[in-house]
Coordinates of C-alpha atoms in Angstrom, one line a residue:
M1 CA 201.9 124.5 67.0
S2 CA 199.7 127.0 68.6
D3 CA 198.7 127.5 72.3
W4 CA 195.8 125.6 73.7
Y5 CA 192.9 127.4 75.3
L6 CA 191.0 126.5 78.4
V7 CA 187.2 125.6 78.1
Y8 CA 184.8 125.7 81.0
S9 CA 182.0 123.4 80.1
K10 CA 178.5 123.1 81.5
A11 CA 178.1 120.7 84.5
R12 CA 178.9 117.2 83.5
Q13 CA 179.0 118.1 79.7
E14 CA 182.8 117.8 79.1
E15 CA 182.1 115.0 76.6
T16 CA 179.4 116.9 74.8
A17 CA 181.6 120.0 74.5
A18 CA 184.6 117.9 73.4
K19 CA 182.5 116.3 70.5
G20 CA 181.1 119.6 69.4
L21 CA 184.4 121.3 69.3
L22 CA 185.9 118.4 67.3
E23 CA 183.1 118.4 64.7
Q24 CA 184.1 122.1 64.2
G25 CA 187.5 121.2 63.4
Y26 CA 189.4 122.3 66.7
R27 CA 192.0 120.1 68.4
V28 CA 190.5 118.9 71.8
Y29 CA 192.3 117.5 74.8
L30 CA 190.0 116.2 77.7
P31 CA 192.3 114.5 80.3
K32 CA 190.4 111.7 82.2
I33 CA 191.0 109.7 85.3
R34 CA 189.9 106.4 86.5
E35 CA 189.1 106.3 90.3
R36 CA 187.4 103.8 92.6
K37 CA 184.2 105.3 93.9
R38 CA 181.8 104.1 96.6
R39 CA 178.4 103.4 95.1
S40 CA 175.3 101.5 96.5
Q41 CA 176.6 98.4 94.7
G42 CA 180.1 98.6 96.5
M43 CA 183.3 100.0 95.1
V44 CA 183.3 100.5 91.3
F45 CA 185.8 102.0 88.8
V46 CA 184.5 105.3 87.3
D47 CA 186.1 107.2 84.5
G48 CA 185.7 111.0 84.7
A49 CA 187.2 114.3 83.9
L50 CA 190.7 114.9 85.5
F51 CA 189.5 118.6 85.9
P52 CA 185.8 118.4 86.2
R53 CA 184.1 121.1 83.8
Y54 CA 187.6 121.8 82.0
L55 CA 188.9 120.7 78.8
F56 CA 191.5 122.2 76.5
V57 CA 191.0 123.3 72.8
A58 CA 193.3 124.6 70.1
P59 CA 192.6 126.0 66.6
G60 CA 192.6 123.2 64.2
E61 CA 194.1 125.6 61.4
S62 CA 196.4 128.5 62.4
E63 CA 193.8 131.0 61.2
Q64 CA 190.7 129.3 62.9
S65 CA 188.9 131.7 65.1
M66 CA 188.2 130.7 68.7
A67 CA 185.0 132.7 68.7
P68 CA 182.7 129.9 67.4
A69 CA 184.0 127.6 70.2
Q70 CA 182.4 129.9 72.8
H71 CA 178.9 128.9 71.3
T72 CA 179.4 125.1 71.1
V73 CA 176.9 122.9 72.9
G74 CA 178.3 121.9 76.3
V75 CA 180.4 124.9 76.4
Q76 CA 179.8 127.4 79.3
K77 CA 182.7 129.7 78.2
L78 CA 186.2 130.0 77.2
V79 CA 188.5 131.1 80.1
R80 CA 189.5 134.7 79.7
F81 CA 192.0 137.2 81.2
G82 CA 190.3 140.5 80.5
A83 CA 189.3 140.5 76.9
E84 CA 191.8 137.8 75.7
Y85 CA 191.5 134.0 75.9
L86 CA 193.9 132.8 78.3
P87 CA 196.6 130.7 76.5
V88 CA 197.8 127.5 78.0
P89 CA 201.3 126.6 76.8
V90 CA 201.8 123.6 74.6
N91 CA 204.2 122.2 77.3
V92 CA 201.5 122.0 79.9
V93 CA 199.2 120.0 77.7
D94 CA 202.2 117.8 76.5
A95 CA 203.1 117.1 80.3
L96 CA 199.5 116.0 81.1
V97 CA 199.6 113.6 78.1
S98 CA 202.9 112.1 79.1
R99 CA 201.4 111.2 82.3
E100 CA 198.6 109.1 81.0
D101 CA 198.5 105.4 81.0
P102 CA 199.8 104.3 77.4
E103 CA 197.2 101.7 77.0
T104 CA 194.0 103.3 78.3
G105 CA 194.8 107.0 78.0
L106 CA 193.7 107.6 81.4
H107 CA 195.5 109.2 84.5
V108 CA 195.8 106.9 87.4
P109 CA 195.8 108.5 90.7
E110 CA 198.8 108.1 93.0
P111 CA 198.2 105.5 95.7
R112 CA 197.4 107.1 99.2
V113 CA 200.2 107.2 101.5
F114 CA 199.9 106.6 105.2
R115 CA 202.6 106.7 107.8
R116 CA 202.7 104.6 111.0
G117 CA 201.0 106.7 113.7
D118 CA 198.8 108.8 111.2
R119 CA 195.3 109.3 112.7
L120 CA 192.5 108.0 110.5
R121 CA 188.8 107.9 110.6
I122 CA 186.7 104.9 109.3
A123 CA 184.2 106.6 106.9
S124 CA 182.0 103.6 105.9
G125 CA 181.1 100.1 106.8
V126 CA 180.0 98.9 110.3
L127 CA 183.0 100.6 111.9
A128 CA 182.0 104.0 110.3
G129 CA 182.8 107.1 112.5
L130 CA 185.5 105.4 114.7
E131 CA 189.0 106.9 114.7
G132 CA 192.2 105.0 115.0
V133 CA 195.9 105.1 114.1
F134 CA 197.5 103.7 111.1
E135 CA 199.8 100.7 111.8
A136 CA 200.5 99.0 108.3
R137 CA 199.5 98.1 104.9
S138 CA 198.1 94.4 104.6
G139 CA 197.9 94.3 101.0
Q140 CA 197.4 96.4 97.9
D141 CA 194.2 98.1 99.0
R142 CA 194.0 97.2 102.7
V143 CA 195.4 98.8 105.9
I144 CA 195.5 97.8 109.5
I145 CA 194.3 100.4 112.0
L146 CA 194.6 100.3 115.8
L147 CA 191.3 101.2 117.3
E148 CA 190.6 102.2 121.0
L149 CA 187.6 100.2 122.0
L150 CA 186.4 99.6 125.6
G151 CA 189.8 100.7 127.0
Q152 CA 191.8 98.3 124.9
R153 CA 193.5 98.7 121.7
A154 CA 192.1 96.4 118.8
R155 CA 193.6 95.8 115.4
T156 CA 191.2 95.9 112.5
E157 CA 191.8 95.6 108.9
V158 CA 189.8 97.6 106.5
S159 CA 190.0 98.7 102.8
Q160 CA 191.7 101.9 102.4
D161 CA 188.9 103.2 100.3
E162 CA 186.9 103.2 103.6
I163 CA 189.1 105.6 105.4
D164 CA 189.6 109.3 105.7
R165 CA 191.8 111.7 107.6
P166 CA 189.8 113.3 110.4
A167 CA 188.9 116.8 109.8

């Protein structure tokens, strides 16, 4: 099998680029990830590119030129090193494919790891902006934080999606 090459797509046009490249006979790999995102309606699952604006392409036939890929709708450019297209070894793409969920074909992010005593900041909700200390997990996606309020320590339980590490 031939090497893969890296495509830099136009903003939010990874899918368009992938479709156009497939229609031209190229092999295409667009790794995707499912993440929980904060939206106006609350927390939702969103599927997107694992590497925003990047996808992998390989010639469908060994003699197929990569030049037409450069002018495909949605493609900004093929990544080059000097005048040569930058090859991505097959084993890199194979490693990414092997880390996908076999049922969905999506990458799932590793759970966030906090250690007792880590400083955290509440990023959203009624307690937004307050900082505290991680105490424990209280479920799959909830954590207990110790907050310093009015000279006393108060335990509060929040979703891990509502917290960040302080800057």
